Amino acid sequence: MDNNPTSYADRASAFADGSDSPRVFLERCLTTIEAREPVVKAFVTMNIDGAREAADHSTQRYRAGAPLSPVDGLPVGIKDVIETQNMPTQMGSPIFDGWQSEGDAACITALREAGAIVLGKVVTCEFAAMYPGATTNPHDPERTPGGSSSGSAAAVGAEMVPAALGTQALGSITRPASYCGTYGYKPTLGAINRRGCHDHVSQSTVGAFGASLADCWAVTQAIASRVGGAIGYPGLYGAAVLTPETRPRRVIRLETAGWADASGGAKAQFEDALSRVDAAGVEIVDRRTSPLIEAFEQVIAGATPLTRRINAWEFRWPLAEFYQRGGDLMSPVMRQRLEDASNLHLDDYRQGIAERDEVRATYDALSRIGDVCLLLGATGAAPLGLESTGNADINVPASLLGAPALSLPLLSDAGLPLGLQLMGFHHRDEDLMGHARWVEGVVRP
Amino acid sequence: MDNNPTSYADRASAFADGSDSPRVFLERCLTTIEAREPVVKAFVTMNIDGAREAADHSTQRYRAGAPLSPVDGLPVGIKDVIETQNMPTQMGSPIFDGWQSEGDAACITALREAGAIVLGKVVTCEFAAMYPGATTNPHDPERTPGGSSSGSAAAVGAEMVPAALGTQALGSITRPASYCGTYGYKPTLGAINRRGCHDHVSQSTVGAFGASLADCWAVTQAIASRVGGAIGYPGLYGAAVLTPETRPRRVIRLETAGWADASGGAKAQFEDALSRVDAAGVEIVDRRTSPLIEAFEQVIAGATPLTRRINAWEFRWPLAEFYQRGGDLMSPVMRQRLEDASNLHLDDYRQGIAERDEVRATYDALSRIGDVCLLLGATGAAPLGLESTGNADINVPASLLGAPALSLPLLSDAGLPLGLQLMGFHHRDEDLMGHARWVEGVVRP
């Protein structure tokens, strides 16, 4: 189904007939890691012995014709804000140097039950926010991998692992996926159980990076079908196996905040992708043809400042705790954020979440005029330098909306990867996947 | 404003003029604790030295005319599922014997900032559920104090402290308040920041027990105004000072599940309370006069099984972790619950939360026909025996609805305390308080 040699989704028959095995697959990953990790620096902690042991068990299960799930034997990298009982969870902060949780996060429990291999913890920006770790972009070590799920995107982008878990509250999955040339999937808000995930804010969602759409889907389904969604949410809907390609009736073209800042190359690639959709006979609607879309683009224009306002209030209390624990080890940007937080008022937050509710309602109305929205996966290729994780404006709408989103590694900018972003509608993640498969078939160069 | 000698709400002027002081107040509490604690057994851990020091600081602030808030100097008991940095949080389970959190829960941070005195941790049922601790009812040691906030209710009911924090997911505030003869206040769902509170399920809310309505309100406002509500929720609305008495236009009489099981004495007291409301000239509407109320009573009839179904799914993952940590120290009832959980399906949970949404919408419609609902605070006086915490059926509707509720210590049954329960509408906690003051004035014997 996919040409990516790291994709795990098409291995099952080879594992069953013995021409490949989860242990051999793991060794290929480890060889790649050995070759690339010194420059890419995606991992914080690894458990190679444990992974080999788990891969051997998985190998036996396939040989016995009894794999536990589609992700049995799949080596996965875990963003270092998600608790693992056998590896520290260090939050990208020296304040949590060596900090060991008491157990596994619910999503890790699920992955282990499904037979997946928790190979290691991967780099996160400090507290899943802005201040970057050491990871470099696997396509150019002078460039950022994006953030905050930096190590997750880089590990998959460097073909070290077929999948990794991340979290997104602004653009922490789709942006690094775009920069690193991987598939990135941010499910509908609340689709994945958040117990044991230190991501703190109400619009954050656990999601997956993958070497293929099928890998992203298999990992998230393996979790959601075992431990459900966040409490109070219905969890990820859909079947265990990736839905077939589904041609959309109409596609919505969105030019949200970030579009104006996009590079000329990125814009040209986006226009080219849309022309291919058009050439395939699918209608494209946009703000020029639909007042509903125009209205939505207006209310979503302030997505980034609104999100920052909401997150600033919610993140204030965790941050105060971290400061008390070791404020001198906190980044200057984070200390400033804590200082700024002293000016926040509850009524501003209330106004913020009320505005968010309104934007969500406006967005839901678009589901009647189109099946999927197309945007750029980032404003351009990963920028030079490791100090900033890049511009997330074009990634924030899906986070604010709580809508499912994908970044597909179909475009390029200045010879570097660029994602095509698809945004779907609440709880219709399976539709989004089906349309993504169709778009992929039409747009892939 | 209140005859209860333990109420803190009317102390400020005496503290200011020096005729009383937070330190002297605390010593009165400690004297009561010394006298009653050997039988009542409300406390798990106490920090008397720290409390005296804090009370001295508070005393100085009042003398300087600069108390930090209405709860400055107020000694408060904390349900032992809420994290405190200087005392263990033991969850009512030997599995967490001596377990020390890394910091304070957000609500504790707020209380300390407001000058309140964190006097000690009080008994909770195992994991804020069903299996009772050692606490006895302060009005009869042969009887249960109710649960799961057993120690919170008993400590306030025994006049050991003017206020205590609890949590409610089924009936864990209003039922023990009714049994122990205290005020119990469960705010609107999400009104209080839950960070650091180990109460696990989506319909759980942090709330307060108090020696007066003003104490309940002051404590919850002190928290919410500083650290807001649960993430994604607008938090508790209202002013720092308790709202004036507000006469309702119409009162809704509810006979939900549990009413049929109520004792004859309880029912007679309820009828008497309603006749006093009627005599004061306020119209009472019920299912006989309103099809809307009839419809609501039908959809809420299954509140307890629906709540148990929702909670069973959500609590499954925490419970599995606790079992892994020390399953042999888990109560048989909890082990059974974990075993039963293996039969749960995500779709059942989805169905459950969808039903809950419907019930909430039906309830919201009642706000157009009445200002406040009246129910019994419990099905009768606290039952004999310490093995069961009593019947919570009549307390579950407010939890399922996420509506604010109060139990007022205005009734009696067989010579023991019985609460009158008032249930309000989402985010209109301040209206509920105003109506409660009016009801109290009319019904108080």
mmCIF file of C-alpha atoms in Angstrom, chain B residues 267-392:
data_model
loop_
_atom_site.group_PDB
_atom_site.id
_atom_site.type_symbol
_atom_site.label_atom_id
_atom_site.label_comp_id
_atom_site.label_asym_id
_atom_site.label_seq_id
_atom_site.Cartn_x
_atom_site.Cartn_y
_atom_site.Cartn_z
ATOM 1 C CA LYS B 267 -41.147 12.243 53.725
ATOM 2 C CA ALA B 268 -43.194 13.911 56.452
ATOM 3 C CA GLN B 269 -40.398 16.405 57.081
ATOM 4 C CA PHE B 270 -40.144 17.124 53.374
ATOM 5 C CA GLU B 271 -43.889 17.739 53.139
ATOM 6 C CA ASP B 272 -43.671 20.033 56.123
ATOM 7 C CA ALA B 273 -40.839 22.014 54.509
ATOM 8 C CA LEU B 274 -42.844 22.363 51.308
ATOM 9 C CA SER B 275 -45.905 23.493 53.221
ATOM 10 C CA ARG B 276 -43.801 26.256 54.746
ATOM 11 C CA VAL B 277 -42.657 27.339 51.299
ATOM 12 C CA ASP B 278 -46.264 27.294 50.182
ATOM 13 C CA ALA B 279 -47.356 29.234 53.249
ATOM 14 C CA ALA B 280 -44.754 31.878 52.389
ATOM 15 C CA GLY B 281 -46.628 32.390 49.119
ATOM 16 C CA VAL B 282 -44.194 30.770 46.680
ATOM 17 C CA GLU B 283 -45.754 28.538 44.065
ATOM 18 C CA ILE B 284 -44.658 24.891 44.022
ATOM 19 C CA VAL B 285 -44.768 23.020 40.731
ATOM 20 C CA ASP B 286 -44.385 19.265 40.343
ATOM 21 C CA ARG B 287 -45.006 16.413 37.933
ATOM 22 C CA ARG B 288 -48.720 16.549 38.605
ATOM 23 C CA THR B 289 -48.903 20.130 37.365
ATOM 24 C CA SER B 290 -46.131 20.111 34.725
ATOM 25 C CA PRO B 291 -45.547 17.616 31.897
ATOM 26 C CA LEU B 292 -41.986 18.961 31.628
ATOM 27 C CA ILE B 293 -41.275 17.907 35.184
ATOM 28 C CA GLU B 294 -42.965 14.581 34.612
ATOM 29 C CA ALA B 295 -40.786 13.986 31.543
ATOM 30 C CA PHE B 296 -37.683 14.928 33.464
ATOM 31 C CA GLU B 297 -38.506 12.603 36.358
ATOM 32 C CA GLN B 298 -38.849 9.802 33.833
ATOM 33 C CA VAL B 299 -35.485 10.388 32.163
ATOM 34 C CA ILE B 300 -33.700 10.871 35.496
ATOM 35 C CA ALA B 301 -35.196 7.708 37.028
ATOM 36 C CA GLY B 302 -32.206 5.643 35.925
ATOM 37 C CA ALA B 303 -29.616 8.148 37.129
ATOM 38 C CA THR B 304 -27.811 5.719 39.406
ATOM 39 C CA PRO B 305 -27.299 2.841 36.964
ATOM 40 C CA LEU B 306 -26.402 5.308 34.198
ATOM 41 C CA THR B 307 -23.849 7.023 36.439
ATOM 42 C CA ARG B 308 -22.398 3.685 37.490
ATOM 43 C CA ARG B 309 -22.064 2.651 33.857
ATOM 44 C CA ILE B 310 -20.234 5.867 32.944
ATOM 45 C CA ASN B 311 -18.015 5.802 36.018
ATOM 46 C CA ALA B 312 -17.195 2.119 35.603
ATOM 47 C CA TRP B 313 -15.604 2.773 32.216
ATOM 48 C CA GLU B 314 -13.733 5.891 33.239
ATOM 49 C CA PHE B 315 -12.509 4.467 36.527
ATOM 50 C CA ARG B 316 -11.322 1.236 34.927
ATOM 51 C CA TRP B 317 -7.841 2.511 33.999
ATOM 52 C CA PRO B 318 -6.990 4.167 37.311
ATOM 53 C CA LEU B 319 -8.233 1.051 39.061
ATOM 54 C CA ALA B 320 -6.071 -1.203 36.913
ATOM 55 C CA GLU B 321 -3.069 0.915 37.866
ATOM 56 C CA PHE B 322 -3.892 0.687 41.564
ATOM 57 C CA TYR B 323 -4.321 -3.047 41.252
ATOM 58 C CA GLN B 324 -0.938 -3.360 39.614
ATOM 59 C CA ARG B 325 0.529 -1.326 42.445
ATOM 60 C CA GLY B 326 -0.959 -3.499 45.185
ATOM 61 C CA GLY B 327 -3.971 -5.558 44.278
ATOM 62 C CA ASP B 328 -3.843 -7.624 47.473
ATOM 63 C CA LEU B 329 -4.460 -4.415 49.441
ATOM 64 C CA MET B 330 -7.579 -3.569 47.456
ATOM 65 C CA SER B 331 -11.018 -4.109 48.991
ATOM 66 C CA PRO B 332 -12.971 -7.105 47.688
ATOM 67 C CA VAL B 333 -15.685 -4.782 46.357
ATOM 68 C CA MET B 334 -13.097 -2.830 44.369
ATOM 69 C CA ARG B 335 -11.465 -5.971 43.031
ATOM 70 C CA GLN B 336 -14.894 -7.124 41.900
ATOM 71 C CA ARG B 337 -15.429 -3.801 40.210
ATOM 72 C CA LEU B 338 -12.186 -4.211 38.302
ATOM 73 C CA GLU B 339 -13.177 -7.711 37.292
ATOM 74 C CA ASP B 340 -16.590 -6.511 36.119
ATOM 75 C CA ALA B 341 -14.852 -3.778 34.116
ATOM 76 C CA SER B 342 -13.352 -6.354 31.780
ATOM 77 C CA ASN B 343 -16.840 -6.791 30.303
ATOM 78 C CA LEU B 344 -17.264 -3.112 29.488
ATOM 79 C CA HIS B 345 -17.372 -1.928 25.901
ATOM 80 C CA LEU B 346 -16.537 1.512 24.594
ATOM 81 C CA ASP B 347 -19.850 1.690 22.759
ATOM 82 C CA ASP B 348 -21.729 1.212 26.048
ATOM 83 C CA TYR B 349 -19.825 4.160 27.426
ATOM 84 C CA ARG B 350 -20.584 6.237 24.343
ATOM 85 C CA GLN B 351 -24.234 5.395 24.731
ATOM 86 C CA GLY B 352 -24.009 6.368 28.401
ATOM 87 C CA ILE B 353 -22.545 9.811 27.856
ATOM 88 C CA ALA B 354 -24.998 10.451 25.019
ATOM 89 C CA GLU B 355 -27.868 9.623 27.398
ATOM 90 C CA ARG B 356 -26.327 11.907 29.988
ATOM 91 C CA ASP B 357 -26.247 14.768 27.476
ATOM 92 C CA GLU B 358 -29.940 14.214 26.781
ATOM 93 C CA VAL B 359 -30.856 14.196 30.450
ATOM 94 C CA ARG B 360 -28.923 17.430 30.940
ATOM 95 C CA ALA B 361 -30.783 19.098 28.076
ATOM 96 C CA THR B 362 -34.126 17.978 29.520
ATOM 97 C CA TYR B 363 -33.137 19.404 32.882
ATOM 98 C CA ASP B 364 -32.038 22.742 31.451
ATOM 99 C CA ALA B 365 -35.580 23.194 30.124
ATOM 100 C CA LEU B 366 -36.875 23.135 33.711
ATOM 101 C CA SER B 367 -35.047 26.388 34.401
ATOM 102 C CA ARG B 368 -37.811 28.141 32.503
ATOM 103 C CA ILE B 369 -40.528 26.928 34.848
ATOM 104 C CA GLY B 370 -38.883 27.155 38.239
ATOM 105 C CA ASP B 371 -35.898 28.737 39.995
ATOM 106 C CA VAL B 372 -34.767 25.896 42.211
ATOM 107 C CA CYS B 373 -35.585 22.226 42.782
ATOM 108 C CA LEU B 374 -36.299 20.767 46.217
ATOM 109 C CA LEU B 375 -35.519 17.154 47.114
ATOM 110 C CA LEU B 376 -34.609 15.273 50.236
ATOM 111 C CA GLY B 377 -30.918 15.464 51.143
ATOM 112 C CA ALA B 378 -30.920 11.713 51.726
ATOM 113 C CA THR B 379 -33.505 8.963 51.917
ATOM 114 C CA GLY B 380 -33.518 9.283 55.699
ATOM 115 C CA ALA B 381 -31.245 9.568 58.708
ATOM 116 C CA ALA B 382 -27.838 7.904 58.564
ATOM 117 C CA PRO B 383 -28.411 4.146 58.756
ATOM 118 C CA LEU B 384 -26.994 2.013 61.539
ATOM 119 C CA GLY B 385 -23.682 0.314 60.862
ATOM 120 C CA LEU B 386 -20.369 1.424 59.426
ATOM 121 C CA GLU B 387 -20.077 -1.109 56.593
ATOM 122 C CA SER B 388 -22.257 0.808 54.135
ATOM 123 C CA THR B 389 -22.309 4.540 53.506
ATOM 124 C CA GLY B 390 -26.031 4.474 52.761
ATOM 125 C CA ASN B 391 -28.360 4.967 49.819
ATOM 126 C CA ALA B 392 -27.214 7.674 47.369
#
